[in-house]
CSV table of C-alpha atoms and ligand atoms in Angstrom, one decimal:
chain,number,residue,atom,x,y,z
A,1,UNK,CA,81.6,-117.4,-6.8
A,2,UNK,CA,81.9,-113.8,-5.3
A,3,UNK,CA,85.0,-111.8,-5.7
A,4,UNK,CA,85.5,-111.2,-2.0
A,5,UNK,CA,89.0,-109.7,-2.5
A,6,UNK,CA,87.5,-107.0,-4.7
A,7,UNK,CA,84.8,-106.3,-2.2
A,8,UNK,CA,87.3,-105.9,0.6
A,9,UNK,CA,89.5,-103.7,-1.4
A,10,UNK,CA,86.6,-101.4,-2.4
A,11,UNK,CA,85.6,-101.2,1.3
A,12,UNK,CA,89.1,-100.3,2.3
A,13,UNK,CA,89.6,-97.7,-0.5
A,14,UNK,CA,86.3,-96.0,0.4
A,15,UNK,CA,87.0,-96.3,4.2
A,16,UNK,CA,83.4,-97.6,4.4
A,17,UNK,CA,82.0,-98.5,7.8
A,18,UNK,CA,78.5,-99.7,6.7
A,19,UNK,CA,78.1,-101.8,3.6
A,20,UNK,CA,74.9,-102.8,1.7
A,21,UNK,CA,74.5,-106.0,-0.3
A,22,UNK,CA,71.7,-106.5,-2.9
A,23,UNK,CA,71.1,-109.8,-4.7
A,24,UNK,CA,68.8,-111.1,-7.4
A,25,UNK,CA,66.4,-113.8,-6.1
A,26,UNK,CA,68.6,-116.7,-7.1
A,27,UNK,CA,71.6,-115.5,-5.2
A,28,UNK,CA,69.9,-114.2,-2.0
A,29,UNK,CA,70.4,-117.4,-0.1
A,30,UNK,CA,74.2,-116.9,-0.3
A,31,UNK,CA,73.8,-113.4,1.2
A,32,UNK,CA,74.1,-114.3,4.9
A,33,UNK,CA,77.4,-116.2,4.5
A,34,UNK,CA,78.9,-113.5,2.4
A,35,UNK,CA,77.7,-110.8,5.0
A,36,UNK,CA,79.4,-112.8,7.8
A,37,UNK,CA,82.6,-113.1,5.8
A,38,UNK,CA,82.8,-109.4,4.9
A,39,UNK,CA,82.1,-108.4,8.5
A,40,UNK,CA,84.8,-110.7,9.8
A,41,UNK,CA,87.4,-109.6,7.3
A,42,UNK,CA,86.7,-105.9,7.0
A,43,UNK,CA,85.3,-105.1,10.4
A,44,UNK,CA,82.3,-103.3,8.9
A,45,UNK,CA,78.5,-103.6,9.5
A,46,UNK,CA,76.7,-105.3,6.6
A,47,UNK,CA,73.0,-104.9,5.7
A,48,UNK,CA,71.3,-107.1,3.1
A,49,UNK,CA,68.5,-105.8,1.0
A,50,UNK,CA,65.5,-108.1,1.5
A,51,UNK,CA,63.3,-106.7,-1.2
A,52,UNK,CA,62.9,-108.3,-4.6
A,53,UNK,CA,65.6,-107.4,-7.2
A,54,UNK,CA,65.0,-108.1,-10.8
A,55,UNK,CA,67.8,-106.4,-12.6
A,56,UNK,CA,70.5,-103.7,-12.7
A,57,UNK,CA,67.7,-101.2,-13.1
A,58,UNK,CA,66.4,-102.1,-9.6
A,59,UNK,CA,68.9,-100.6,-7.2
A,60,UNK,CA,67.7,-100.4,-3.6
A,61,UNK,CA,67.9,-96.6,-3.2
A,62,UNK,CA,66.8,-96.7,0.4
A,63,UNK,CA,69.6,-99.0,1.4
A,64,UNK,CA,72.1,-97.2,-0.8
A,65,UNK,CA,71.3,-93.9,1.1
A,66,UNK,CA,71.8,-95.7,4.4
A,67,UNK,CA,75.3,-97.2,3.7
A,68,UNK,CA,78.7,-96.0,2.6
A,69,UNK,CA,78.7,-98.4,-0.4
A,70,UNK,CA,76.2,-100.7,-1.9
A,71,UNK,CA,77.3,-103.9,-3.7
A,72,UNK,CA,74.7,-104.9,-6.3
A,73,UNK,CA,75.3,-108.5,-7.4
A,74,UNK,CA,74.4,-110.5,-10.5
A,75,UNK,CA,74.0,-107.7,-13.1
A,76,UNK,CA,76.2,-105.6,-15.2
A,77,UNK,CA,76.4,-101.8,-14.7
A,78,UNK,CA,73.3,-100.0,-16.1
A,79,UNK,CA,73.3,-96.8,-14.0
A,80,UNK,CA,76.0,-94.3,-13.3
A,81,UNK,CA,76.1,-94.1,-9.5
A,82,UNK,CA,79.3,-93.9,-7.5
A,83,UNK,CA,77.7,-95.2,-4.4
A,84,UNK,CA,76.8,-98.5,-6.2
A,85,UNK,CA,79.4,-101.2,-7.2
A,86,UNK,CA,78.0,-103.7,-9.7
A,87,UNK,CA,79.4,-107.2,-9.1
A,88,UNK,CA,78.7,-109.3,-12.1
A,89,UNK,CA,78.0,-113.0,-11.7
A,90,UNK,CA,78.9,-115.6,-14.2
A,91,UNK,CA,77.7,-119.2,-14.8
A,92,UNK,CA,80.7,-121.4,-15.5
A,93,UNK,CA,78.5,-124.0,-17.1
A,94,UNK,CA,80.0,-125.2,-20.4
A,95,UNK,CA,78.1,-124.0,-23.5
A,96,UNK,CA,79.7,-126.4,-26.0
A,97,UNK,CA,77.1,-129.2,-26.0
A,98,UNK,CA,74.2,-126.7,-26.5
A,99,UNK,CA,76.0,-124.7,-29.3
A,100,UNK,CA,76.9,-128.0,-31.1
A,101,UNK,CA,73.2,-129.0,-31.0
A,102,UNK,CA,72.4,-125.6,-32.5
A,103,UNK,CA,74.7,-125.9,-35.5
A,104,UNK,CA,72.4,-127.7,-37.9
A,105,UNK,CA,69.7,-125.1,-37.2
A,106,UNK,CA,71.9,-122.1,-38.0
A,107,UNK,CA,72.5,-120.3,-41.3
A,108,UNK,CA,76.0,-119.2,-42.4
A,109,UNK,CA,76.1,-115.7,-41.0
A,110,UNK,CA,75.1,-116.0,-37.3
A,111,UNK,CA,74.4,-113.2,-34.9
A,112,UNK,CA,75.6,-114.2,-31.4
A,113,UNK,CA,73.7,-113.1,-28.3
A,114,UNK,CA,73.6,-114.1,-24.6
A,115,UNK,CA,73.1,-112.6,-21.1
A,116,UNK,CA,75.8,-111.4,-18.8
A,117,UNK,CA,75.8,-114.7,-17.0
A,118,UNK,CA,77.4,-116.4,-20.0
A,119,UNK,CA,79.2,-113.5,-21.5
A,120,UNK,CA,82.6,-115.0,-20.7
A,121,UNK,CA,81.8,-117.9,-23.0
A,122,UNK,CA,81.4,-115.7,-26.1
A,123,UNK,CA,85.0,-116.4,-27.4
A,124,UNK,CA,84.3,-120.1,-27.1
A,125,UNK,CA,80.9,-119.8,-28.9
A,126,UNK,CA,82.6,-117.9,-31.7
A,127,UNK,CA,85.3,-120.5,-32.0
A,128,UNK,CA,82.8,-123.4,-32.3
A,129,UNK,CA,80.9,-121.5,-34.9
A,130,UNK,CA,84.0,-120.7,-37.0
A,131,UNK,CA,85.2,-124.3,-36.8
A,132,UNK,CA,81.9,-125.3,-38.2
A,133,UNK,CA,82.2,-122.9,-41.2
A,134,UNK,CA,79.9,-120.3,-39.8
A,135,UNK,CA,80.5,-116.5,-39.7
A,136,UNK,CA,79.7,-115.3,-36.2
A,137,UNK,CA,78.7,-111.6,-35.8
A,138,UNK,CA,78.9,-110.0,-32.4
A,139,UNK,CA,77.7,-106.4,-32.1
A,140,UNK,CA,77.9,-103.8,-29.4
A,141,UNK,CA,74.6,-102.6,-27.9
A,142,UNK,CA,73.6,-99.1,-26.8
A,143,UNK,CA,74.6,-97.3,-23.6
A,144,UNK,CA,72.5,-99.6,-21.3
A,145,UNK,CA,74.5,-102.6,-22.6
A,146,UNK,CA,78.0,-103.4,-21.1
A,147,UNK,CA,79.3,-106.1,-23.5
A,148,UNK,CA,79.0,-106.8,-27.2
A,149,UNK,CA,76.5,-109.5,-27.8
A,150,UNK,CA,74.8,-108.9,-24.4
A,151,UNK,CA,71.0,-108.8,-24.1
A,152,UNK,CA,68.7,-107.5,-21.4
A,153,UNK,CA,65.1,-108.4,-21.2
A,154,UNK,CA,64.4,-104.7,-22.0
A,155,UNK,CA,67.1,-104.2,-24.6
A,156,UNK,CA,67.9,-106.1,-27.7
A,157,UNK,CA,70.2,-103.4,-29.2
A,158,UNK,CA,73.1,-105.8,-29.5
A,159,UNK,CA,71.2,-108.2,-31.8
A,160,UNK,CA,72.2,-107.8,-35.4
A,161,UNK,CA,69.7,-107.8,-38.3
A,162,UNK,CA,72.0,-108.3,-41.2
A,163,UNK,CA,72.4,-112.1,-40.5
A,164,UNK,CA,70.7,-115.3,-41.5
A,165,UNK,CA,70.0,-116.5,-38.0
A,166,UNK,CA,70.6,-115.3,-34.4
A,167,UNK,CA,72.0,-117.7,-31.8
A,168,UNK,CA,70.9,-117.0,-28.2
A,169,UNK,CA,72.8,-118.8,-25.6
A,170,UNK,CA,71.0,-118.9,-22.3
A,171,UNK,CA,67.9,-120.0,-20.5
A,172,UNK,CA,64.2,-119.0,-20.7
A,173,UNK,CA,62.0,-117.9,-23.6
A,174,UNK,CA,61.8,-114.1,-23.0
A,175,UNK,CA,65.1,-113.0,-24.4
A,176,UNK,CA,65.0,-115.1,-27.6
A,177,UNK,CA,61.4,-114.3,-28.3
A,178,UNK,CA,62.2,-110.6,-27.8
A,179,UNK,CA,65.2,-110.8,-30.1
A,180,UNK,CA,63.1,-112.5,-32.8
A,181,UNK,CA,60.3,-109.9,-32.6
A,182,UNK,CA,62.8,-107.0,-32.6
A,183,UNK,CA,64.9,-108.2,-35.5
A,184,UNK,CA,62.4,-110.4,-37.5
A,185,UNK,CA,65.4,-112.7,-37.9
A,186,UNK,CA,64.9,-116.4,-36.9
A,187,UNK,CA,66.4,-117.2,-33.5
A,188,UNK,CA,67.9,-120.5,-32.3
A,189,UNK,CA,68.0,-120.8,-28.5
A,190,UNK,CA,70.8,-123.0,-27.0
A,191,UNK,CA,70.4,-123.7,-23.3
A,192,UNK,CA,73.7,-124.6,-21.7
A,193,UNK,CA,72.0,-126.2,-18.7
A,194,UNK,CA,70.1,-128.7,-20.7
A,195,UNK,CA,72.5,-129.0,-23.6
A,196,UNK,CA,69.6,-128.6,-26.0
A,197,UNK,CA,68.9,-126.2,-28.9
A,198,UNK,CA,65.5,-125.2,-30.5
A,199,UNK,CA,64.0,-122.9,-33.0
A,200,UNK,CA,62.2,-120.1,-31.2
A,201,UNK,CA,58.5,-119.8,-31.9
A,202,UNK,CA,56.8,-116.4,-31.3
A,203,UNK,CA,53.3,-117.4,-32.6
A,204,UNK,CA,51.8,-118.2,-29.2
A,205,UNK,CA,53.1,-115.1,-27.4
A,206,UNK,CA,51.9,-112.9,-30.3
A,207,UNK,CA,48.4,-114.5,-30.2
A,208,UNK,CA,48.4,-113.9,-26.4
A,209,UNK,CA,49.4,-110.2,-26.8
A,210,UNK,CA,46.8,-109.6,-29.6
A,211,UNK,CA,44.1,-111.0,-27.2
A,212,UNK,CA,45.1,-108.6,-24.4
A,213,UNK,CA,45.2,-105.7,-26.9
A,214,UNK,CA,41.8,-106.6,-28.2
A,215,UNK,CA,40.4,-106.5,-24.7
A,216,UNK,CA,41.8,-103.0,-24.2
A,217,UNK,CA,40.3,-101.7,-27.5
A,218,UNK,CA,37.1,-100.4,-25.8
A,219,UNK,CA,38.8,-99.0,-22.7
A,220,UNK,CA,37.7,-95.5,-21.8
A,221,UNK,CA,39.5,-94.9,-18.6
A,222,UNK,CA,43.3,-95.6,-18.7
A,223,UNK,CA,46.0,-95.8,-16.0
A,224,UNK,CA,49.5,-95.2,-17.1
A,225,UNK,CA,52.0,-96.8,-14.7
A,226,UNK,CA,55.3,-95.1,-14.0
A,227,UNK,CA,58.1,-97.2,-12.5
A,228,UNK,CA,59.8,-96.1,-9.3
A,229,UNK,CA,63.0,-98.2,-9.9
A,230,UNK,CA,65.8,-95.9,-11.0
A,231,UNK,CA,66.5,-97.7,-14.3
A,232,UNK,CA,62.9,-98.0,-15.3
A,233,UNK,CA,61.6,-94.5,-15.1
A,234,UNK,CA,60.2,-93.2,-18.3
A,235,UNK,CA,58.1,-90.1,-17.3
A,236,UNK,CA,58.2,-88.4,-20.7
A,237,UNK,CA,56.9,-91.6,-22.4
A,238,UNK,CA,54.1,-91.9,-19.7
A,239,UNK,CA,53.1,-88.3,-20.3
A,240,UNK,CA,52.9,-88.8,-24.0
A,241,UNK,CA,50.7,-91.9,-23.5
A,242,UNK,CA,48.4,-90.0,-21.1
A,243,UNK,CA,47.9,-87.3,-23.7
A,244,UNK,CA,47.1,-89.8,-26.4
A,245,UNK,CA,44.8,-91.9,-24.2
A,246,UNK,CA,42.5,-89.0,-23.2
A,247,UNK,CA,40.8,-90.0,-19.9
A,248,UNK,CA,44.0,-91.2,-18.2
A,249,UNK,CA,45.7,-91.0,-14.8
A,250,UNK,CA,49.4,-91.4,-14.1
A,251,UNK,CA,50.2,-93.8,-11.3
A,252,UNK,CA,53.5,-94.7,-9.7
A,253,UNK,CA,53.9,-98.3,-8.5
A,254,UNK,CA,57.1,-99.9,-7.2
A,255,UNK,CA,55.9,-103.5,-7.3
A,256,UNK,CA,52.9,-104.1,-9.6
A,257,UNK,CA,50.3,-106.6,-8.2
A,258,UNK,CA,46.7,-107.3,-9.3
A,259,UNK,CA,45.4,-105.7,-6.1
A,260,UNK,CA,47.2,-102.5,-6.7
A,261,UNK,CA,45.8,-102.3,-10.2
A,262,UNK,CA,42.2,-103.0,-9.2
A,263,UNK,CA,42.2,-100.1,-6.7
A,264,UNK,CA,42.1,-97.3,-9.4
A,265,UNK,CA,39.0,-98.5,-11.2
A,266,UNK,CA,40.3,-98.0,-14.7
A,267,UNK,CA,39.5,-100.1,-17.7
A,268,UNK,CA,43.1,-100.8,-18.9
A,269,UNK,CA,46.7,-99.9,-18.1
A,270,UNK,CA,49.8,-99.1,-20.0
A,271,UNK,CA,52.9,-100.1,-18.2
A,272,UNK,CA,56.1,-98.0,-18.7
A,273,UNK,CA,58.0,-100.1,-16.1
A,274,UNK,CA,60.1,-103.1,-16.9
A,275,UNK,CA,58.7,-104.5,-20.2
A,276,UNK,CA,58.7,-108.0,-18.8
A,277,UNK,CA,55.9,-107.2,-16.2
A,278,UNK,CA,53.1,-106.8,-18.7
A,279,UNK,CA,54.1,-110.0,-20.5
A,280,UNK,CA,55.3,-112.4,-17.8
A,281,UNK,CA,52.5,-111.6,-15.4
A,282,UNK,CA,49.6,-111.4,-17.9
A,283,UNK,CA,47.7,-114.3,-16.3
A,284,UNK,CA,47.7,-112.5,-12.9
A,285,UNK,CA,46.0,-109.3,-14.0
A,286,UNK,CA,42.3,-108.8,-14.0
A,287,UNK,CA,42.5,-105.8,-16.4
A,288,UNK,CA,44.4,-105.5,-19.6
A,289,UNK,CA,48.0,-104.3,-19.1
A,290,UNK,CA,49.6,-103.2,-22.3
A,291,UNK,CA,53.1,-102.2,-23.2
A,292,UNK,CA,53.7,-98.8,-24.8
A,293,UNK,CA,54.2,-100.5,-28.1
A,294,UNK,CA,50.9,-102.3,-27.9
A,295,UNK,CA,49.1,-99.1,-26.8
A,296,UNK,CA,50.5,-97.3,-29.9
A,297,UNK,CA,49.2,-100.2,-32.1
A,298,UNK,CA,45.6,-100.0,-30.8
A,299,UNK,CA,45.7,-96.2,-31.1
A,300,UNK,CA,46.7,-96.5,-34.8
A,301,UNK,CA,50.2,-95.0,-34.2
A,302,UNK,CA,51.9,-98.2,-35.2
A,303,UNK,CA,51.0,-101.1,-37.5
A,304,UNK,CA,49.6,-104.4,-36.0
A,305,UNK,CA,52.2,-106.4,-37.9
A,306,UNK,CA,55.0,-104.3,-36.2
A,307,UNK,CA,54.2,-105.8,-32.8
A,308,UNK,CA,57.4,-106.3,-30.8
A,309,UNK,CA,58.4,-106.4,-27.1
A,310,UNK,CA,58.8,-103.0,-25.5
A,311,UNK,CA,62.4,-101.9,-25.0
A,312,UNK,CA,64.1,-99.4,-22.8
A,313,UNK,CA,66.8,-98.1,-25.0
A,314,UNK,CA,69.9,-96.1,-24.1
A,315,UNK,CA,72.0,-93.7,-26.2
B,1,SF4,S1,63.9,-103.2,-16.8
B,1,SF4,FE1,63.4,-105.4,-16.6
B,1,SF4,S2,64.5,-106.4,-18.2
B,1,SF4,FE2,65.4,-104.3,-18.0
B,1,SF4,S3,67.2,-104.6,-16.6
B,1,SF4,FE3,65.4,-104.0,-15.4
B,1,SF4,S4,64.5,-106.0,-14.7
B,1,SF4,FE4,65.9,-106.4,-16.4
């Protein structure tokens, strides 16, 4: 589960007295037991971050500044910060059944992608594909990506385009839809938890996004949202959008909610924070919230047929 020996050795090496723990939502319930164990073994004071945590971009800077070292669980390193130790978390669920289900849906040359939770299964996925006569292609991503083949919800740079099909191994729709829209290559999603595989369909999400964009076409007053989480800040992009929008205000928001958006009395927003927010939370918002890509389309800076999910790219 957690590499407690590594945690103890980091604490000892840094002579830490106060230690922070930060978990994504799915792991938070394990926090108290881990905190007790660390306190008992290392003789330190442990503080758990109780705020939401959605990704490696989302380091609790307040807690980090309060402790000698902050352990951030569940995500691979995205930011360079000596005070934060990223502790990856892997699902050991077997991928074989799902990948075998995917085989009839795949072409010959197959791009292989997954999230960090299943990254240790990549050699096995490649072996299954090769045994079935496929040619797996695993590519490194940019500087925000730790492992070849790894995806983030905001970064599909490890997805190859020179393939017949892309295999995504993992759960949920967001990553495989994002890959398909970024690469224009058909994506097959194989879910290790259900053992099922399916062809990804982006029609519905594209219709939904076009509808949001259409509502924003007549907006006169714009709000441009700047993220406060360290790995989501894109100030230069926000300034460029403000200049294009005309009547626009820049607004910082740490956690976006419908109530916070209503307060500023603007007709539409462009969100430069985590690209998932505008898309996943669309039904909660009372005003259109566009991604920067969508804003560029309605302003004629990009073609409508080039609609894709927003990405936060590295170097
Ligand atoms: S910006 Fe969003 S998708 Fe990217 S790492 Fe952060 S939470 Fe994940």
